[in-house]
């Protein structure tokens, strides 16, 4: 008469570092662009933006560097100077 106990279903785990699980959906090329943009933002952009803010002065060379790295107009085709990548 005693029915066997069923195991409780495992609860879904929440990934706080990637709540929408986007990491698994990126292609290798998209990961490379993301990593390059993150490195540029941390190493070059952040210190210069802080300095510009403190001294109330803009640094136009920053945009030239971003353009040279392909961060401006990334969805434009290469024949027009863009990187030809998608919006992700």
CSV table of C-alpha atoms in Angstrom, one decimal:
chain,number,residue,atom,x,y,z
A,1,UNK,CA,0.0,0.0,0.0
A,2,UNK,CA,3.0,2.3,0.4
A,3,UNK,CA,3.7,4.0,-2.9
A,4,UNK,CA,7.4,4.5,-3.6
A,5,UNK,CA,8.7,8.0,-3.0
A,6,UNK,CA,9.6,10.0,-6.0
A,7,UNK,CA,12.7,12.1,-6.1
A,8,UNK,CA,12.0,15.8,-6.0
A,9,UNK,CA,12.7,17.5,-9.3
A,10,UNK,CA,15.9,19.5,-9.4
A,11,UNK,CA,15.3,23.2,-9.2
A,12,UNK,CA,16.6,25.3,-12.0
A,13,UNK,CA,19.8,27.2,-11.1
A,14,UNK,CA,20.1,30.9,-11.8
A,15,UNK,CA,23.3,32.2,-13.4
A,16,UNK,CA,23.9,35.6,-11.8
A,17,UNK,CA,26.9,36.3,-14.1
A,18,UNK,CA,24.8,35.6,-17.2
A,19,UNK,CA,21.1,35.7,-16.4
A,20,UNK,CA,19.9,35.4,-20.0
A,21,UNK,CA,22.5,32.7,-20.8
A,22,UNK,CA,23.8,34.9,-23.7
A,23,UNK,CA,27.4,33.6,-23.4
A,24,UNK,CA,26.5,30.2,-24.8
A,25,UNK,CA,24.8,31.9,-27.8
A,26,UNK,CA,27.8,33.9,-28.9
A,27,UNK,CA,29.9,32.8,-31.8
A,28,UNK,CA,33.7,32.7,-31.5
A,29,UNK,CA,34.0,35.9,-33.5
A,30,UNK,CA,31.5,37.7,-31.3
A,31,UNK,CA,33.4,36.6,-28.2
A,32,UNK,CA,36.6,37.9,-29.7
A,33,UNK,CA,35.0,41.3,-30.4
A,34,UNK,CA,33.5,41.4,-26.9
A,35,UNK,CA,36.9,40.6,-25.3
A,36,UNK,CA,38.7,43.2,-27.4
A,37,UNK,CA,36.1,45.9,-26.5
A,38,UNK,CA,36.2,45.0,-22.8
A,39,UNK,CA,40.0,45.1,-22.8
A,40,UNK,CA,40.0,48.5,-24.6
A,41,UNK,CA,37.4,49.9,-22.2
A,42,UNK,CA,39.3,48.8,-19.1
A,43,UNK,CA,42.8,49.6,-20.2
A,44,UNK,CA,42.5,52.6,-22.4
A,45,UNK,CA,39.0,54.1,-22.2
A,46,UNK,CA,38.3,54.2,-18.5
A,47,UNK,CA,41.5,56.1,-17.4
A,48,UNK,CA,41.2,58.6,-20.1
A,49,UNK,CA,37.5,59.3,-19.5
A,50,UNK,CA,38.1,59.8,-15.8
A,51,UNK,CA,40.9,62.3,-16.6
A,52,UNK,CA,38.7,64.1,-19.2
A,53,UNK,CA,35.9,64.3,-16.7
A,54,UNK,CA,38.2,65.6,-13.9
A,55,UNK,CA,39.6,68.3,-16.2
A,56,UNK,CA,36.5,69.0,-18.2
A,57,UNK,CA,38.3,68.3,-21.4
A,58,UNK,CA,37.5,66.0,-24.3
A,59,UNK,CA,40.1,63.7,-25.9
A,60,UNK,CA,39.4,63.5,-29.7
A,61,UNK,CA,42.2,61.0,-30.2
A,62,UNK,CA,40.0,58.5,-28.3
A,63,UNK,CA,37.5,58.3,-31.1
A,64,UNK,CA,40.3,57.8,-33.7
A,65,UNK,CA,41.6,54.9,-31.7
A,66,UNK,CA,38.2,53.4,-31.4
A,67,UNK,CA,37.7,53.8,-35.2
A,68,UNK,CA,41.0,52.2,-35.9
A,69,UNK,CA,40.0,49.2,-33.8
A,70,UNK,CA,36.7,48.9,-35.7
A,71,UNK,CA,34.4,49.9,-32.8
A,72,UNK,CA,32.8,52.7,-34.7
A,73,UNK,CA,30.4,51.5,-37.4
A,74,UNK,CA,31.0,47.8,-36.9
A,75,UNK,CA,28.0,46.8,-38.9
A,76,UNK,CA,29.1,48.7,-42.0
A,77,UNK,CA,30.6,46.5,-44.8
A,78,UNK,CA,34.4,46.4,-45.0
A,79,UNK,CA,34.3,48.2,-48.4
A,80,UNK,CA,33.0,51.3,-46.5
A,81,UNK,CA,35.5,51.1,-43.7
A,82,UNK,CA,33.4,49.0,-41.3
A,83,UNK,CA,34.1,45.6,-39.8
A,84,UNK,CA,31.1,43.9,-41.4
A,85,UNK,CA,30.0,42.2,-38.2
A,86,UNK,CA,26.5,41.8,-36.8
A,87,UNK,CA,24.8,43.9,-34.1
A,88,UNK,CA,25.7,41.5,-31.3
